[in-house]
Coordinates of C-alpha atoms in Angstrom, one line a residue:
M13 CA -9.5 -35.4 -12.7
A14 CA -9.8 -36.0 -16.2
D15 CA -6.1 -36.5 -16.7
H16 CA -6.2 -38.8 -13.8
E17 CA -9.1 -40.9 -15.2
K18 CA -7.1 -41.4 -18.2
E19 CA -3.9 -42.7 -16.5
Q20 CA -5.6 -45.3 -14.7
P21 CA -6.3 -47.8 -17.6
D22 CA -2.6 -47.6 -18.5
A23 CA -1.6 -48.5 -14.9
V24 CA -4.1 -51.5 -15.2
K25 CA -2.5 -52.6 -18.4
N26 CA 1.1 -52.2 -17.2
K27 CA 0.1 -54.5 -14.2
N28 CA -1.4 -57.1 -16.7
K29 CA 1.4 -57.3 -19.3
Q30 CA 0.8 -61.1 -19.8
G31 CA -2.8 -60.1 -21.2
P32 CA -5.7 -62.4 -21.9
A33 CA -3.9 -64.6 -24.2
A34 CA -1.9 -66.4 -21.4
A35 CA -5.2 -66.6 -19.2
V36 CA -7.2 -68.3 -22.1
L37 CA -4.3 -70.9 -22.3
I38 CA -4.5 -71.5 -18.6
L39 CA -8.1 -71.9 -18.7
V40 CA -7.9 -74.4 -21.9
F41 CA -4.8 -76.4 -20.7
G42 CA -5.9 -76.0 -17.0
T43 CA -9.3 -77.5 -17.7
L44 CA -7.7 -80.4 -19.9
A45 CA -5.2 -81.3 -16.9
L46 CA -8.3 -81.0 -14.4
I47 CA -10.3 -83.5 -16.5
I48 CA -7.6 -85.9 -16.8
S49 CA -6.6 -85.6 -13.1
L50 CA -10.3 -86.4 -12.4
A51 CA -10.3 -89.5 -14.5
V52 CA -7.1 -90.9 -12.9
S53 CA -8.4 -89.9 -9.4
I54 CA -11.6 -91.9 -10.0
T55 CA -9.7 -95.1 -10.9
F56 CA -7.3 -94.9 -7.9
G57 CA -8.6 -96.3 -4.7
A58 CA -8.5 -99.4 -2.4
A59 CA -9.3 -101.2 -5.7
S60 CA -8.0 -100.0 -9.0
I61 CA -10.8 -99.7 -11.6
K62 CA -10.3 -99.5 -15.4
L63 CA -11.0 -96.2 -17.3
T64 CA -13.4 -98.3 -19.4
T65 CA -15.2 -99.3 -16.2
V66 CA -15.3 -95.6 -15.2
W67 CA -16.9 -94.7 -18.8
E68 CA -19.4 -97.3 -18.4
A69 CA -20.4 -96.3 -14.7
L70 CA -21.0 -92.7 -16.0
F71 CA -22.9 -93.4 -19.1
A72 CA -24.3 -96.8 -18.8
F73 CA -24.5 -97.1 -15.0
N74 CA -25.6 -100.7 -13.8
P75 CA -26.5 -100.8 -10.1
D76 CA -25.7 -104.5 -9.8
L77 CA -22.1 -104.1 -10.4
S78 CA -20.1 -103.2 -7.3
D79 CA -17.6 -101.0 -9.3
H80 CA -20.2 -98.9 -10.5
Q81 CA -21.8 -98.5 -7.3
V82 CA -18.3 -97.4 -5.9
I83 CA -17.9 -94.9 -8.6
Q84 CA -21.3 -93.3 -8.4
E85 CA -21.6 -93.3 -4.8
I86 CA -18.1 -92.9 -3.2
R87 CA -15.5 -91.7 -6.0
L88 CA -17.5 -89.5 -8.1
P89 CA -18.8 -87.1 -5.3
R90 CA -15.4 -87.0 -3.8
V91 CA -13.5 -85.8 -7.0
L92 CA -16.3 -83.1 -7.7
S93 CA -16.2 -82.1 -3.9
A94 CA -12.5 -81.5 -4.5
V95 CA -13.3 -79.4 -7.5
F96 CA -15.6 -77.4 -5.8
V97 CA -13.5 -76.9 -2.5
G98 CA -10.5 -76.1 -4.3
S99 CA -11.9 -73.5 -6.5
F100 CA -13.7 -71.9 -3.6
L101 CA -10.5 -71.5 -1.4
A102 CA -8.5 -70.2 -4.4
V103 CA -11.2 -67.7 -5.5
S104 CA -11.6 -66.6 -1.8
G105 CA -7.8 -66.2 -1.6
A106 CA -7.6 -64.1 -4.8
I107 CA -10.3 -61.8 -3.6
M108 CA -8.8 -61.2 -0.3
Q109 CA -5.6 -60.3 -1.7
G110 CA -6.9 -57.9 -4.2
M111 CA -9.2 -56.2 -1.6
T112 CA -6.6 -55.9 1.1
R113 CA -3.4 -55.5 -1.1
N114 CA -1.8 -58.0 1.1
P115 CA 0.4 -60.9 -0.7
L116 CA -0.1 -62.9 2.9
A117 CA -3.9 -62.8 2.7
S118 CA -5.8 -66.1 2.4
P119 CA -8.6 -68.1 4.2
A120 CA -6.3 -70.1 6.3
I121 CA -3.8 -67.4 7.3
L122 CA -6.4 -64.8 8.2
G123 CA -8.5 -66.9 10.5
V124 CA -11.5 -67.5 8.2
S125 CA -11.0 -71.2 8.3
D126 CA -10.3 -71.7 11.7
G127 CA -13.3 -69.5 12.7
A128 CA -15.3 -71.7 10.6
A129 CA -14.2 -74.9 12.4
F130 CA -14.7 -73.3 15.7
A131 CA -18.1 -72.9 14.9
I132 CA -18.7 -76.4 13.8
A133 CA -17.1 -77.3 17.1
I134 CA -19.7 -75.2 18.9
A135 CA -22.5 -76.8 16.8
F136 CA -21.3 -80.5 17.6
A137 CA -21.1 -79.8 21.4
F138 CA -24.3 -77.7 22.0
F139 CA -26.5 -78.6 19.2
P140 CA -26.1 -82.3 18.6
G141 CA -28.1 -83.5 15.4
T142 CA -27.6 -80.3 13.6
S143 CA -28.5 -80.6 9.9
Y144 CA -25.9 -80.5 7.2
V145 CA -27.5 -77.1 6.1
G146 CA -27.3 -76.1 9.9
L147 CA -23.7 -76.9 9.9
M148 CA -23.0 -74.9 6.8
G149 CA -24.8 -72.1 8.6
W150 CA -22.5 -72.3 11.6
S151 CA -19.5 -72.3 9.4
F152 CA -20.5 -69.1 7.6
A153 CA -21.0 -67.3 11.0
G154 CA -17.7 -68.7 12.2
A155 CA -15.9 -67.7 9.1
G156 CA -17.2 -64.0 9.7
L157 CA -16.0 -64.3 13.4
G158 CA -12.7 -65.0 12.5
A159 CA -12.3 -62.4 9.9
L160 CA -13.8 -59.8 12.4
L161 CA -11.4 -60.9 14.9
V162 CA -8.2 -60.6 12.9
F163 CA -9.1 -57.4 11.5
G164 CA -10.1 -55.8 14.7
V165 CA -6.6 -57.0 16.2
G166 CA -4.9 -55.4 13.2
M167 CA -6.7 -52.3 13.5
F168 CA -5.6 -51.8 17.0
S169 CA -2.3 -52.5 16.4
K170 CA 0.6 -49.7 16.7
G171 CA 1.3 -48.0 13.3
G172 CA -1.8 -49.4 11.8
I173 CA -2.4 -52.5 9.5
T174 CA 0.7 -53.7 7.3
P175 CA 0.4 -57.0 5.4
A176 CA 2.8 -58.6 7.9
K177 CA 0.9 -57.7 11.1
L178 CA -2.1 -58.7 9.3
A179 CA -0.7 -62.1 8.8
L180 CA 0.7 -62.3 12.2
A181 CA -2.7 -61.7 13.8
G182 CA -4.5 -64.0 11.6
V183 CA -1.9 -66.9 12.6
A184 CA -2.5 -65.7 16.5
V185 CA -6.3 -65.7 16.1
G186 CA -6.4 -68.9 14.2
A187 CA -4.3 -70.6 16.8
M188 CA -6.5 -69.2 19.5
L189 CA -9.7 -70.5 18.0
S190 CA -8.1 -73.7 17.0
S191 CA -7.4 -74.3 20.7
F192 CA -10.8 -73.5 21.6
S193 CA -12.1 -75.8 19.1
T194 CA -9.8 -78.7 20.7
A195 CA -10.8 -77.7 24.1
I196 CA -14.6 -77.9 23.4
A197 CA -14.1 -81.1 21.3
I198 CA -12.4 -82.8 24.2
Q199 CA -14.7 -81.5 26.9
F200 CA -17.9 -82.4 25.2
D201 CA -16.6 -85.7 23.8
V202 CA -17.1 -84.6 20.2
A203 CA -13.4 -85.1 19.5
Q204 CA -14.0 -87.9 17.0
D205 CA -16.6 -85.9 15.1
M206 CA -14.4 -83.1 14.9
T207 CA -11.1 -85.1 13.8
F208 CA -12.4 -84.8 10.1
W209 CA -12.6 -80.9 10.2
F210 CA -9.4 -80.5 12.0
A211 CA -7.2 -82.5 9.6
G212 CA -9.1 -81.5 6.4
G213 CA -10.1 -84.4 4.0
L214 CA -12.6 -85.5 1.4
A215 CA -13.1 -88.9 2.4
G216 CA -16.7 -90.1 2.7
I217 CA -18.4 -87.2 1.1
E218 CA -21.8 -88.0 -0.2
W219 CA -23.9 -86.5 -3.1
T220 CA -25.8 -84.4 -0.3
S221 CA -22.5 -82.3 0.0
I222 CA -22.5 -81.9 -3.9
Q223 CA -26.1 -80.5 -3.7
M224 CA -25.2 -78.1 -0.9
L225 CA -22.0 -76.8 -2.8
L226 CA -24.0 -76.1 -6.2
P227 CA -26.2 -73.0 -5.1
V228 CA -22.9 -71.7 -3.2
A229 CA -21.0 -72.2 -6.3
V230 CA -23.7 -70.2 -8.5
V231 CA -23.8 -67.4 -5.7
G232 CA -20.4 -67.1 -4.7
L233 CA -18.4 -67.4 -7.9
G234 CA -21.1 -65.6 -9.8
I235 CA -20.7 -62.3 -7.3
A236 CA -16.8 -63.1 -7.6
F237 CA -17.0 -62.7 -11.4
L238 CA -19.3 -59.6 -11.2
I239 CA -16.9 -57.8 -8.8
S240 CA -13.8 -58.8 -10.7
R241 CA -13.1 -55.7 -12.6
A242 CA -13.8 -53.5 -9.5
V243 CA -11.3 -55.6 -7.6
T244 CA -8.6 -55.0 -10.2
I245 CA -8.9 -51.4 -9.7
L246 CA -9.2 -51.7 -5.8
S247 CA -6.0 -53.5 -6.0
L248 CA -4.3 -50.5 -7.3
G249 CA -5.3 -48.6 -4.2
E250 CA -8.3 -47.2 -2.4
E251 CA -7.7 -43.6 -3.4
V252 CA -7.3 -44.6 -7.1
S253 CA -10.6 -46.7 -7.1
R254 CA -12.5 -43.7 -5.4
G255 CA -11.0 -41.4 -8.0
L256 CA -12.3 -43.6 -10.5
G257 CA -16.0 -43.3 -9.0
Q258 CA -15.9 -46.6 -7.8
R259 CA -18.3 -47.4 -4.6
T260 CA -15.4 -49.0 -2.5
T261 CA -17.5 -49.9 0.3
L262 CA -20.0 -51.8 -1.6
I263 CA -17.3 -53.6 -3.2
K264 CA -15.7 -54.7 0.0
V265 CA -19.1 -55.8 1.5
L266 CA -19.7 -57.9 -1.6
G267 CA -16.2 -59.3 -1.6
I268 CA -16.4 -60.2 2.1
I269 CA -19.8 -62.0 1.5
T270 CA -18.1 -64.0 -1.1
V271 CA -15.4 -65.1 0.7
L272 CA -17.4 -66.1 3.9
L273 CA -19.9 -67.8 1.7
L274 CA -17.2 -69.8 -0.4
T275 CA -14.8 -70.5 2.7
G276 CA -17.6 -71.4 5.0
A277 CA -19.2 -73.8 2.5
A278 CA -15.4 -75.2 2.1
V279 CA -14.7 -75.9 5.4
A280 CA -18.4 -77.3 6.3
V281 CA -17.8 -79.8 3.6
A282 CA -13.9 -80.6 3.5
G283 CA -12.6 -79.1 7.2
R284 CA -9.6 -76.9 7.2
I285 CA -7.6 -77.2 4.0
G286 CA -4.9 -74.5 4.0
F287 CA -2.7 -72.6 1.8
I288 CA -4.5 -73.3 -1.6
G289 CA -5.9 -69.7 -1.2
L290 CA -2.5 -68.4 -0.8
V291 CA -0.5 -70.2 -3.4
I292 CA -2.8 -70.4 -6.5
P293 CA -3.6 -66.6 -6.6
H294 CA 0.3 -65.8 -6.5
I295 CA 0.8 -68.4 -9.2
T296 CA -2.2 -67.4 -11.5
R297 CA -1.0 -63.6 -11.0
F298 CA 2.5 -64.4 -12.2
L299 CA 1.2 -66.4 -15.2
A300 CA -1.9 -64.3 -16.2
G301 CA -1.2 -60.7 -14.8
M302 CA -3.3 -58.6 -12.6
D303 CA -6.6 -58.4 -14.3
Y304 CA -9.2 -60.1 -11.7
R305 CA -11.6 -60.7 -14.7
W306 CA -9.2 -63.5 -15.8
L307 CA -7.5 -64.0 -12.5
I308 CA -10.4 -65.4 -10.8
P309 CA -11.6 -68.0 -13.3
C310 CA -7.8 -69.1 -13.8
S311 CA -7.6 -69.2 -10.0
A312 CA -10.7 -71.5 -9.7
V313 CA -9.3 -73.8 -12.3
L314 CA -5.8 -74.1 -10.9
G315 CA -7.2 -74.3 -7.1
A316 CA -9.3 -77.1 -8.2
L317 CA -6.4 -79.0 -10.0
L318 CA -4.5 -78.5 -7.1
L319 CA -6.9 -80.0 -4.5
V320 CA -7.8 -82.8 -6.9
L321 CA -4.0 -83.8 -7.3
S322 CA -3.2 -83.3 -3.4
D323 CA -6.1 -85.6 -2.7
L324 CA -4.8 -88.3 -5.2
G325 CA -1.5 -87.9 -3.4
A326 CA -3.0 -88.2 -0.1
R327 CA -4.2 -91.5 -1.1
M328 CA -0.8 -92.7 -2.7
V329 CA 1.7 -91.6 0.1
N330 CA 0.7 -94.3 2.5
A331 CA -1.5 -96.7 0.6
P332 CA -3.9 -98.3 1.5
Y333 CA -4.2 -95.7 4.4
E334 CA -5.0 -92.1 3.8
T335 CA -2.9 -89.0 4.7
P336 CA -5.0 -85.9 5.4
V337 CA -5.2 -83.9 2.4
G338 CA -4.5 -80.7 4.6
A339 CA -1.0 -82.2 5.3
I340 CA -0.3 -82.3 1.5
T341 CA -1.4 -78.8 0.8
A342 CA 0.5 -77.5 3.9
L343 CA 4.0 -79.3 2.4
I344 CA 3.4 -77.0 -0.6
G345 CA 2.1 -74.0 1.0
I346 CA 4.1 -73.4 4.2
P347 CA 7.4 -73.0 2.1
F348 CA 5.6 -70.5 0.1
F349 CA 4.2 -68.6 3.0
L350 CA 7.7 -68.3 4.6
Y351 CA 9.2 -66.9 1.3
L352 CA 6.2 -64.2 1.1
A353 CA 6.5 -63.3 4.8
R354 CA 10.3 -63.0 4.4
G355 CA 9.7 -60.3 1.9
E356 CA 7.1 -58.6 3.8
G357 CA 8.9 -58.6 7.4
R358 CA 10.5 -55.4 6.6
G359 CA 7.2 -53.7 6.8
L360 CA 6.8 -54.7 10.5

């Protein structure tokens, strides 16, 4: 056992050849790019606003000026929510891929996002007038239901769980829950209320949403950072993890709680926005290596950057109308998913 324990740090190092230097560069330049993207996103809209006006609205707010009101009440909450939601989805995807050792794992593909949207549909239909906090609670429960169904289907499949089977189960369960959500929305005349959650978008987000996302960020991202080292070892295999004395069940429970918190909050605020949790962890892993102590914060920064840029693109594609931001992320993510699925198809 002693020899085995000595070998594991080398295995981790071999899977993390890029080292912390690359991760630091990603964090520095990614954060810089994020700040620039936020500034550009705030200036762009139905009416263009100068950067100097944005600066004044942030640090010398004048409630009598309409541009200042637009920035403070509409555009600033929107871009901040993009930062939170993008980082939540990216970190959720990274944790899911690390825990399951499945390169196809992400909240959108494994039914978590569809489960959250399904629960919100039930809340709108049977519990009208549910508060924002209540919607978030429903979203958490639905995310858990989606994950439970997907892993249940995967466990009972012939030959056990493989990455490709889990992805297929996720797509099937997601389609089923999405169909149920649509049926409920039509039957109970809440389709108009549900359109936003089905398409995914950041329009109309207010400061109330940001206030709800802040505690989730503190708890969810905090747990993600705490278990990051354990997820790194778990990604090498469950036997390796147990051999090093890790409490794998506890780590998995904490990981699942983190994914449900982050994904549930993201769907409750922005609806179903897919593929950020799939694409970003792979890009980050390629650039920064396998050490989740670096992979998780880097994924958070790059996920936030991707969603801010996607939201900006959604407003520019067919201006002055808005394209659902979920369509923009799907254009990026679907080819990536097909590429990964092609490599995993042999495991069927």
